[in-house]
XYZ file of C-alpha atoms in Angstrom:
683
model
C -11.507 -3.304 44.950
C -11.476 0.326 43.877
C -9.060 2.380 41.846
C -8.018 5.436 43.820
C -7.371 8.929 42.556
C -4.053 9.964 41.093
C -2.305 10.130 44.494
C -3.307 6.579 45.434
C -2.449 3.214 44.014
C -4.581 0.149 43.521
C -3.911 -3.566 43.444
C -3.665 -5.280 40.096
C -7.115 -5.661 38.464
C -8.760 -9.028 38.854
C -11.898 -8.524 36.680
C -12.646 -6.946 33.266
C -14.413 -3.964 34.854
C -11.519 -3.345 37.222
C -9.186 -3.510 34.238
C -11.283 -0.853 32.511
C -11.114 1.348 35.604
C -7.304 1.123 35.587
C -7.211 1.958 31.871
C -9.513 4.957 32.349
C -7.421 6.230 35.246
C -4.362 6.013 33.017
C -6.121 8.153 30.393
C -6.779 10.777 33.071
C -3.178 10.634 34.245
C -2.024 11.246 30.660
C -4.390 14.216 30.211
C -6.714 12.495 27.726
C -9.842 13.774 29.434
C -12.272 13.574 26.505
C -11.118 10.052 25.667
C -11.681 9.048 29.293
C -15.173 10.590 29.278
C -16.093 8.948 25.984
C -14.938 5.567 27.294
C -16.577 5.804 30.722
C -20.024 6.951 29.525
C -21.174 3.585 28.043
C -19.776 1.774 31.063
C -21.896 3.946 33.356
C -24.972 2.952 31.371
C -24.292 -0.641 32.432
C -22.988 0.100 35.930
C -24.722 3.394 36.889
C -23.821 3.098 40.594
C -20.180 2.096 40.253
C -18.183 4.339 42.560
C -15.003 4.420 40.484
C -16.723 5.026 37.143
C -18.678 7.949 38.604
C -15.510 9.459 40.064
C -13.570 9.100 36.795
C -16.446 10.677 34.848
C -16.599 13.587 37.312
C -12.832 14.143 37.106
C -12.964 14.137 33.308
C -15.850 16.628 33.253
C -14.047 18.991 35.633
C -10.865 18.921 33.571
C -13.003 19.653 30.488
C -14.408 22.657 32.426
C -17.886 21.100 32.632
C -18.052 21.812 36.343
C -21.840 21.655 36.760
C -21.929 18.243 35.083
C -19.061 17.095 37.308
C -20.944 18.146 40.446
C -24.044 16.285 39.274
C -21.997 13.107 38.908
C -20.515 13.613 42.367
C -24.017 13.962 43.800
C -24.864 10.577 42.256
C -21.653 9.159 43.735
C -22.482 10.553 47.177
C -25.752 8.604 47.140
C -23.759 5.420 46.498
C -20.819 6.126 48.826
C -21.425 9.064 51.190
C -18.379 11.021 52.345
C -15.942 9.106 50.130
C -12.710 11.134 50.529
C -11.591 11.142 46.845
C -15.085 12.294 45.869
C -15.007 15.023 48.501
C -11.617 16.140 47.212
C -12.975 16.230 43.678
C -16.018 18.233 44.809
C -13.683 20.682 46.526
C -11.715 21.096 43.290
C -14.989 21.794 41.459
C -15.746 24.586 43.928
C -12.254 25.945 43.312
C -13.077 26.021 39.602
C -16.286 27.911 40.427
C -14.272 30.344 42.597
C -16.345 29.447 45.663
C -13.596 29.532 48.298
C -15.894 28.966 51.282
C -17.481 25.808 49.843
C -14.113 24.584 48.602
C -12.473 24.980 52.015
C -15.352 23.320 53.888
C -15.427 20.365 51.485
C -11.677 19.865 51.368
C -11.490 20.050 55.175
C -14.070 17.291 55.392
C -12.065 15.232 52.885
C -8.820 15.487 54.876
C -10.649 14.954 58.164
C -11.604 11.512 56.858
C -8.467 10.862 54.828
C -5.464 12.961 55.924
C -3.311 11.305 53.240
C -4.570 13.478 50.357
C -1.645 15.706 49.285
C -3.655 17.531 46.613
C -6.398 18.478 49.078
C -3.819 19.824 51.539
C -2.071 21.815 48.792
C -5.351 23.401 47.751
C -6.232 24.183 51.379
C -2.859 25.852 51.838
C -3.482 28.183 48.905
C -7.147 28.846 49.692
C -6.507 29.628 53.349
C -3.711 32.062 52.446
C -5.997 33.690 49.898
C -8.641 34.499 52.530
C -6.098 35.457 55.194
C -6.404 32.335 57.347
C -2.695 31.926 58.061
C -3.272 29.380 60.845
C -5.230 27.090 58.523
C -2.656 27.585 55.789
C 0.211 26.691 58.110
C -1.566 23.499 59.189
C -2.111 22.522 55.558
C 1.500 23.363 54.657
C 2.810 21.198 57.492
C 0.631 18.304 56.368
C 1.865 18.700 52.799
C 5.451 18.660 54.027
C 4.800 15.610 56.202
C 3.296 13.621 53.322
C 6.107 14.732 51.006
C 8.649 13.415 53.529
C 7.202 9.898 53.399
C 8.062 7.235 50.830
C 5.290 7.189 48.178
C 4.198 3.590 48.998
C 3.377 4.667 52.564
C 1.309 7.626 51.327
C -0.546 5.373 48.901
C -1.173 2.762 51.588
C -2.416 5.428 53.998
C -4.833 6.745 51.405
C -6.136 3.245 50.724
C -6.589 2.714 54.458
C -8.534 5.925 55.053
C -10.667 5.262 51.984
C -11.751 1.964 53.512
C -9.574 -0.323 51.369
C -8.000 -1.849 54.466
C -6.880 -5.207 53.081
C -5.205 -3.605 50.088
C -3.500 -1.090 52.358
C -2.226 -3.928 54.542
C -0.836 -5.801 51.554
C 0.950 -2.713 50.283
C 2.436 -1.710 53.644
C 3.602 -5.243 54.455
C 5.359 -5.391 51.083
C 7.014 -2.063 51.861
C 8.244 -3.221 55.278
C 9.603 -6.451 53.823
C 11.506 -4.501 51.184
C 12.693 -1.447 53.098
C 12.751 -2.574 56.742
C 11.378 -0.774 59.786
C 9.813 2.630 59.221
C 7.805 4.350 61.987
C 4.949 5.521 59.750
C 4.678 2.151 58.038
C 4.637 0.384 61.406
C 2.056 2.862 62.677
C -0.216 2.160 59.715
C 0.148 -1.583 60.261
C -0.791 -1.006 63.913
C -3.880 0.975 62.863
C -4.927 -1.909 60.624
C -4.269 -4.391 63.428
C -6.453 -2.336 65.766
C -9.360 -2.731 63.350
C -8.682 -6.481 63.171
C -8.491 -6.645 66.999
C -5.025 -8.204 67.124
C -4.203 -5.906 69.991
C -1.122 -7.710 71.295
C 0.586 -7.172 67.924
C -0.673 -3.589 67.840
C 0.810 -2.849 71.254
C 4.198 -4.185 70.145
C 4.116 -2.137 66.949
C 3.376 1.104 68.797
C 6.097 0.307 71.314
C 8.483 0.025 68.384
C 7.281 3.261 66.800
C 7.718 5.206 70.042
C 11.155 3.688 70.598
C 12.207 5.142 67.238
C 10.279 8.428 67.541
C 9.517 9.127 71.232
C 7.807 12.456 70.452
C 5.419 11.014 67.844
C 2.329 12.401 69.551
C -0.260 10.893 67.200
C 1.240 7.427 67.595
C 1.356 7.895 71.378
C -2.351 8.770 71.466
C -3.133 5.659 69.424
C -0.904 3.599 71.709
C -2.871 4.872 74.712
C -6.113 3.875 72.968
C -4.694 0.393 72.387
C -3.820 0.023 76.064
C -7.335 1.166 76.965
C -8.797 -1.417 74.597
C -6.655 -4.056 76.334
C -7.911 -2.824 79.726
C -4.338 -1.946 80.687
C -5.498 1.219 82.385
C -2.507 1.790 84.651
C -0.108 1.512 81.688
C -2.406 3.723 79.606
C -2.362 6.388 82.324
C 1.437 6.395 82.346
C 1.656 6.530 78.545
C -0.814 9.427 78.401
C 1.070 11.716 80.787
C 3.490 13.235 78.218
C 0.525 14.244 76.051
C -1.282 15.871 78.984
C 1.864 17.781 79.922
C 2.253 18.959 76.328
C -1.401 20.003 75.892
C -3.406 19.847 79.130
C -6.445 21.517 77.519
C -6.780 18.952 74.702
C -10.224 17.354 74.640
C -9.008 14.127 72.970
C -6.329 13.674 75.660
C -8.767 14.492 78.457
C -11.322 12.099 76.990
C -8.713 9.356 77.214
C -7.925 10.478 80.769
C -11.605 10.142 81.701
C -11.871 6.720 80.042
C -8.837 5.516 81.987
C -10.305 6.937 85.194
C -13.501 4.932 84.616
C -11.419 1.815 83.983
C -9.599 2.331 87.264
C -12.813 3.026 89.177
C -12.057 6.746 89.598
C -15.505 7.808 88.420
C -15.590 11.242 90.058
C -12.470 12.230 88.135
C -14.177 11.162 84.906
C -17.357 13.058 85.807
C -15.345 16.207 86.510
C -13.555 15.946 83.163
C -16.752 15.346 81.168
C -18.522 18.300 82.797
C -15.542 20.587 82.228
C -15.262 19.670 78.540
C -19.000 20.186 78.014
C -18.705 23.675 79.492
C -15.877 24.489 77.072
C -17.687 23.597 73.826
C -18.813 26.658 71.873
C -21.874 26.584 69.615
C -19.772 27.420 66.568
C -17.258 24.645 67.272
C -16.915 22.086 64.477
C -19.402 19.263 65.125
C -20.369 20.862 68.451
C -23.595 18.886 68.844
C -21.982 15.573 67.961
C -19.260 16.240 70.507
C -21.820 17.231 73.138
C -23.821 14.081 72.465
C -20.807 11.844 73.068
C -19.747 13.674 76.216
C -23.254 13.619 77.671
C -23.477 9.883 76.955
C -20.179 9.155 78.717
C -21.155 11.444 81.582
C -24.423 9.550 81.919
C -22.582 6.227 82.083
C -20.293 7.489 84.852
C -23.185 8.977 86.837
C -25.186 5.770 86.497
C -22.211 3.751 87.725
C -21.948 5.772 90.940
C -25.712 5.618 91.458
C -26.635 9.245 90.696
C -29.682 8.274 88.678
C -31.452 11.653 88.246
C -28.258 13.244 86.919
C -27.579 10.234 84.675
C -31.057 10.534 83.160
C -30.537 14.254 82.597
C -27.226 13.560 80.846
C -28.703 10.857 78.589
C -31.636 13.110 77.673
C -29.215 15.934 76.881
C -27.405 13.518 74.536
C -30.662 12.786 72.688
C -31.403 16.521 72.492
C -28.002 17.126 70.912
C -28.461 14.240 68.471
C -32.024 12.878 68.183
C -30.952 9.749 66.259
C -28.307 8.832 68.867
C -29.353 5.226 69.422
C -26.835 4.593 72.184
C -28.289 7.412 74.293
C -31.874 6.173 73.862
C -30.787 2.629 74.692
C -28.890 3.855 77.737
C -32.124 5.357 79.073
C -33.965 2.101 78.397
C -31.123 0.081 79.901
C -31.611 1.807 83.251
C -34.591 -0.586 83.510
C -36.581 2.008 85.467
C -36.942 4.831 82.932
C -40.323 5.249 81.185
C -40.500 6.983 77.817
C -43.252 9.468 77.085
C -45.198 9.564 73.811
C -43.000 12.276 72.302
C -39.843 10.282 72.996
C -41.397 7.123 71.564
C -42.341 8.979 68.392
C -38.743 10.180 68.023
C -37.357 6.678 68.526
C -39.779 5.204 65.974
C -39.093 7.931 63.420
C -35.324 7.639 63.726
C -35.347 3.835 63.546
C -37.454 3.971 60.368
C -35.333 6.691 58.731
C -33.151 5.166 55.964
C -30.478 7.756 56.780
C -29.997 6.348 60.295
C -26.747 4.395 60.430
C -27.004 0.671 61.308
C -25.437 0.894 64.774
C -27.922 3.598 65.802
C -30.810 1.636 64.294
C -29.869 -1.425 66.354
C -29.763 0.608 69.572
C -33.069 2.275 68.719
C -34.739 -1.093 68.118
C -33.679 -2.422 71.518
C -34.745 0.829 73.206
C -38.138 0.615 71.511
C -38.508 -3.018 72.563
C -37.933 -2.104 76.212
C -40.230 0.940 76.042
C -43.081 -1.123 74.600
C -42.446 -3.943 77.070
C -42.959 -1.450 79.894
C -46.279 -0.491 78.267
C -47.231 -4.177 77.986
C -47.434 -3.924 74.202
C -45.731 -7.291 73.943
C -46.327 -8.078 70.269
C -44.755 -4.828 69.058
C -42.091 -5.088 71.756
C -41.045 -8.531 70.533
C -41.004 -7.299 66.928
C -38.605 -4.492 67.929
C -36.341 -6.858 69.879
C -36.365 -9.257 66.917
C -35.343 -6.479 64.508
C -32.513 -5.397 66.761
C -31.256 -8.951 67.242
C -31.457 -9.741 63.528
C -29.419 -6.664 62.562
C -26.913 -7.255 65.325
C -26.490 -10.917 64.342
C -25.802 -9.937 60.724
C -22.810 -7.831 61.751
C -21.558 -10.429 64.238
C -18.726 -12.853 63.525
C -19.954 -15.298 66.171
C -19.378 -18.991 65.379
C -21.068 -21.342 67.877
C -18.929 -24.285 66.814
C -15.814 -22.481 68.113
C -17.205 -22.443 71.658
C -18.493 -25.981 71.378
C -15.040 -27.082 70.244
C -13.546 -25.293 73.243
C -15.967 -27.121 75.537
C -15.054 -30.513 74.145
C -11.344 -29.665 74.426
C -11.726 -28.488 78.028
C -13.392 -31.811 78.862
C -10.666 -33.770 77.070
C -7.695 -31.907 78.577
C -8.864 -30.950 82.071
C -9.039 -34.361 83.711
C -8.677 -35.439 87.355
C -5.238 -36.767 86.432
C -4.136 -33.365 85.099
C -5.139 -31.614 88.305
C -3.774 -34.341 90.595
C -0.361 -34.179 88.935
C -0.270 -30.417 89.466
C -1.518 -30.287 93.022
C 0.198 -27.529 94.992
C 1.158 -25.532 91.909
C 0.130 -21.938 91.358
C -0.161 -19.007 93.736
C -1.547 -19.635 97.203
C -3.437 -16.324 97.445
C -7.054 -16.587 98.606
C -7.907 -13.017 97.564
C -9.829 -13.584 94.308
C -13.531 -14.466 94.277
C -14.686 -15.387 90.783
C -18.410 -14.927 90.079
C -19.140 -16.479 86.720
C -21.841 -18.041 84.572
C -24.016 -16.598 81.822
C -24.795 -12.886 81.542
C -28.149 -11.890 83.061
C -28.004 -14.821 85.499
C -27.884 -12.877 88.769
C -24.130 -12.428 88.996
C -24.385 -8.686 89.684
C -26.667 -9.391 92.628
C -24.145 -11.862 94.051
C -21.354 -9.348 93.497
C -23.326 -6.633 95.302
C -24.012 -8.939 98.259
C -20.351 -9.884 98.573
C -19.118 -6.322 98.051
C -21.306 -5.258 100.975
C -19.060 -7.325 103.254
C -16.367 -5.392 105.094
C -13.639 -7.766 103.879
C -14.578 -7.865 100.187
C -14.042 -5.332 97.394
C -16.169 -5.290 94.264
C -14.271 -4.359 91.118
C -15.749 -5.104 87.687
C -15.627 -7.693 84.914
C -11.865 -8.056 84.800
C -10.116 -9.079 81.559
C -6.997 -10.615 83.110
C -7.996 -14.291 82.762
C -8.908 -13.630 79.129
C -5.475 -12.022 78.609
C -3.797 -15.159 79.936
C -5.967 -17.331 77.678
C -4.889 -15.238 74.683
C -1.250 -15.793 75.604
C -1.825 -19.528 75.882
C -3.624 -19.863 72.572
C -1.099 -17.763 70.633
C -1.567 -15.034 68.067
C -2.576 -17.313 65.203
C -5.895 -18.788 66.304
C -6.559 -22.190 64.740
C -10.244 -22.924 65.262
C -9.884 -26.516 64.121
C -6.855 -27.347 66.307
C -6.712 -24.663 69.013
C -3.568 -24.456 71.169
C -5.620 -23.700 74.265
C -6.551 -25.594 76.440
C -4.085 -28.165 75.026
C -1.292 -25.785 76.051
C -2.184 -26.292 79.733
C -0.512 -29.705 79.550
C 2.791 -28.114 78.543
C 2.960 -25.651 81.440
C 5.472 -26.505 84.143
C 5.185 -25.399 87.775
C 7.155 -22.218 87.129
C 4.902 -21.175 84.243
C 1.733 -21.908 86.225
C 3.002 -19.817 89.112
C 4.015 -17.040 86.736
C 0.466 -16.777 85.414
C -0.953 -16.735 88.931
C 1.418 -13.937 89.901
C 0.571 -12.107 86.693
C -3.141 -12.217 87.549
C -2.551 -10.932 91.072
C -0.219 -8.186 89.836
C -2.427 -7.009 86.975
C -5.581 -6.861 89.115
C -3.914 -4.762 91.814
C -4.857 -1.517 90.060
C -8.574 -2.270 90.554
C -8.248 -2.832 94.318
C -8.481 0.759 95.464
C -10.037 -0.037 98.883
C -7.300 -2.435 99.981
C -9.657 -5.114 101.311
C -8.401 -8.710 101.762
C -10.709 -10.175 99.097
C -11.864 -8.895 95.710
C -14.377 -10.008 93.090
C -13.799 -10.728 89.413
C -17.250 -10.843 87.813
C -16.310 -11.721 84.236
C -19.163 -14.141 83.397
C -17.450 -16.085 80.619
C -14.671 -17.168 82.963
C -16.752 -20.328 83.440
C -14.983 -21.547 80.316
C -11.622 -21.282 82.105
C -12.243 -22.795 85.529
C -9.511 -25.357 84.843
C -6.972 -22.595 84.215
C -8.181 -20.643 87.270
C -7.829 -23.725 89.476
C -4.282 -24.356 88.249
C -2.916 -20.847 88.716
C -5.036 -19.832 91.756
C -5.863 -23.074 93.588
C -7.227 -21.252 96.662
C -9.451 -18.775 94.835
C -13.205 -18.946 95.430
C -15.435 -19.772 92.448
C -19.191 -19.157 92.348
C -21.495 -20.211 89.519
C -24.475 -17.842 89.158
C -27.317 -19.748 87.532
C -30.812 -18.786 86.417
C -33.802 -20.568 84.908
C -32.960 -21.064 81.205
C -36.098 -19.425 79.809
C -35.668 -16.297 81.922
C -31.911 -16.224 81.418
C -32.009 -16.688 77.649
C -34.926 -14.298 77.143
C -33.200 -11.669 79.276
C -30.124 -11.983 77.049
C -32.202 -11.729 73.886
C -33.547 -8.347 74.962
C -30.186 -7.041 76.149
C -27.858 -5.110 73.879
C -24.351 -5.454 75.274
C -21.717 -2.763 74.900
C -19.240 -5.365 73.640
C -18.829 -9.119 73.455
C -21.547 -11.653 74.314
C -22.117 -12.227 70.592
C -24.024 -15.448 71.338
C -27.019 -13.483 72.659
C -28.454 -12.201 69.377
C -30.437 -15.176 68.142
C -32.630 -17.821 69.740
C -30.550 -20.647 68.320
C -27.239 -19.143 69.471
C -28.275 -18.392 73.043
C -29.932 -21.795 73.478
C -26.851 -23.613 72.155
C -24.620 -21.529 74.405
C -26.747 -22.234 77.479
C -26.617 -25.968 76.796
C -22.838 -25.770 76.274
C -22.543 -23.905 79.580
C -24.464 -26.657 81.418
C -22.320 -29.316 79.783
C -19.056 -27.664 80.809
C -20.202 -26.869 84.361
C -21.153 -30.533 84.867
C -17.633 -31.421 83.782
C -16.078 -29.068 86.349
C -18.332 -30.551 89.047
C -17.054 -34.007 88.108
C -13.324 -33.313 87.876
C -13.177 -30.669 90.644
C -15.867 -31.795 93.081
C -16.865 -29.129 95.583
C -14.642 -26.534 93.945
C -17.505 -24.422 92.585
C -20.502 -23.188 94.557
C -23.675 -23.121 92.467
C -26.022 -20.328 93.515
C -29.448 -20.451 91.905
C -30.963 -17.024 91.333
C -34.486 -18.214 92.128
C -33.312 -19.813 95.397
C -31.593 -16.575 96.388
C -34.817 -14.673 95.757
C -36.931 -17.157 97.749
C -34.524 -17.564 100.696
C -32.121 -14.628 100.744
C -30.721 -15.075 104.245
C -30.201 -18.816 103.912
C -28.495 -18.514 100.527
C -26.381 -15.544 101.607
C -25.127 -17.478 104.641
C -24.326 -20.400 102.327
C -22.463 -18.039 99.990
C -20.410 -16.472 102.780
C -19.567 -19.884 104.239
C -18.197 -20.973 100.870
C -16.039 -17.837 100.769
C -14.823 -18.403 104.327
C -16.393 -15.132 105.473
C -18.364 -14.424 108.648
C -21.971 -13.360 108.237
C -22.606 -9.609 108.241
C -26.009 -7.911 108.194
C -24.753 -5.552 105.494
C -24.796 -8.476 103.044
C -28.510 -8.980 103.704
C -29.067 -5.224 103.272
C -26.901 -5.098 100.144
C -29.191 -2.571 98.434
C -28.043 0.066 100.929
C -24.394 -0.302 99.905
C -23.130 2.655 97.896
C -20.608 1.522 95.312
C -19.930 1.686 91.613
C -21.824 -0.871 89.521
C -21.162 -0.957 85.784
C -23.409 -3.767 84.524
C -26.949 -3.524 83.087
C -28.311 -4.696 86.454
C -26.908 -1.682 88.305
C -30.271 -0.246 89.321
C -31.875 -3.594 90.255
C -29.161 -4.337 92.833
C -29.758 -0.969 94.469
C -33.224 -2.203 95.470
C -34.242 -5.053 97.831
C -34.592 -8.555 96.390
C -37.934 -9.134 94.660
C -39.515 -11.597 92.261
C -39.873 -8.945 89.537
C -37.364 -10.737 87.320
C -38.911 -14.199 87.642
C -40.949 -15.486 84.674
C -40.377 -12.319 82.644
C -40.465 -14.449 79.522
C -44.065 -15.596 79.974
C -45.803 -12.589 78.367
C -43.717 -13.433 75.281
C -44.427 -17.167 75.429
C -46.169 -17.363 72.043
C -42.973 -16.166 70.327
C -40.580 -18.234 72.429
C -41.597 -21.780 71.463
C -38.449 -22.025 69.286
C -36.371 -21.145 72.357
C -37.988 -23.850 74.458
C -37.499 -26.370 71.648
C -33.834 -25.397 71.242
C -33.183 -25.683 74.982
C -34.683 -29.191 75.033
C -33.958 -31.169 78.184
C -32.058 -28.209 79.670
C -35.472 -26.997 80.807
C -35.585 -29.955 83.187
C -31.930 -30.522 84.025
C -30.617 -26.976 84.474
C -30.417 -27.272 88.268
C -28.384 -30.503 88.187
């Protein structure tokens, strides 16, 4: 909990120190600056790094015209909480006192860039910009002042809390406001922003729909609504929602970035590439944060180029991203994740230096660790490679909210609910379409190879890892997830024939946007759909299901050295991945028992040893005639978005078999955790 500056509010204090902070703030509000300074000084001796005490002391010193002392306190505060908006505002006011307009404007602009709900900062910017003749900047500040003044004070206070990082307190305040005063577009928008952080995206979508119904020309809310639809993989709806913004400001980089992201989601990669290149050409060296913006655009450009198979250009884009921002972990990892790139000594030195730098932010440090692990693996420096992978996994696991017992509970519930009797009683339900081919299993199990083989067939279209089954699961389990008594899969029992058919039709309708080639069959390669085979069978009884399986040591090790863009939180510790693999085997055995013959198991090692025989077996299961193109899958030009994109553009080889063995001395805990799965994984 933190007491905010004068324009913000804070929850009621719950500890003696917090009570003192509230009392000191009151002294400032009443103009008793020396009393506040006298009272805060002994407290700082006990709590020298307390953010709120340092800020109160700095404010008191400035009001007492001790500006140098105030700036020294703010420097101490910045070491504790860098770029804290109230501290930046206070620093800007100190520069105003020193008559340093340039420093004041730069600092106050940074403050409002992070927290746009600072009326005092906007008022000062208005005056400062007019003083130096910057009428455009002054007009922007004046409009922001007027906007904040038009809002009820509780909304302004809640916004300030939110932007300062006090999200839970902001949520409490804004919910109280809505309960008292009813619907208000800015209050609903703030609640949606909080929901986006908490990943309750169905609620967020509804809130933005409500905001735009009340204020159709609320452009900021519309942009956030588009981002929500993108996060929900509703790319067609996002494209439609974005159009008014593009018409209003077709040159806007934020709008065009969303356009490119949507294009990638819909498989229109050339459109995305064109947009990224155009925006890069438009950035001027004196643009605000020019290098940071270039780094992001080069990264996204590299991803799109990699997806379409233009590897030299992708490498050039990733390297340009690292040139623009040397500590950009995602760009370094993207080079490593190509699986074929080799770092030179200079690049390795940069990666090591940036990972070791305390100023490197955690997300970059994690990416750098995984990139270093791969670089050293390629050099056969296995001990240091494993140490880097271990560091990356440990940091990633710390930030993860993964709970293995949730997935184990789901497995036991699937086995309890999805019985032969359940399926027999619902025979003939669902949608009769044969179009979908589900390729599922664990990540890094060979599913991309299977997808590439199938997508080389003239009757089959490869798409991507589609989220539609997961969307249906979220509907079935409800918004309030009870991990002890989950609604799903229990809710499958309550579905009648009409509801089952509705979900089948929903899947077919929502996946239509990905089927740009119009072929009779299409692939959904979401690996974790293995958890929902019962649901898939009910709503799409004629769909094809393929289980991609790989030796547990290779599969688990490959996951441990893979940093995923999102999800797959079970891959960042030996214990988690081993437990998940065993749970996967347990559930797949259940599906084999209750739905015999429904799922084709394709073993990665068998496919490598006997490609033609296994490919013919695969095509037979799909009801497809054999085509030579499936055997020559590596010659097929198509978009591939997974980490295995470059491997499947080469002929089958044994390069991925037994990759764990050079690391064997560090993987005994993995073998122990897998237990009898090492012997029974083929069953």
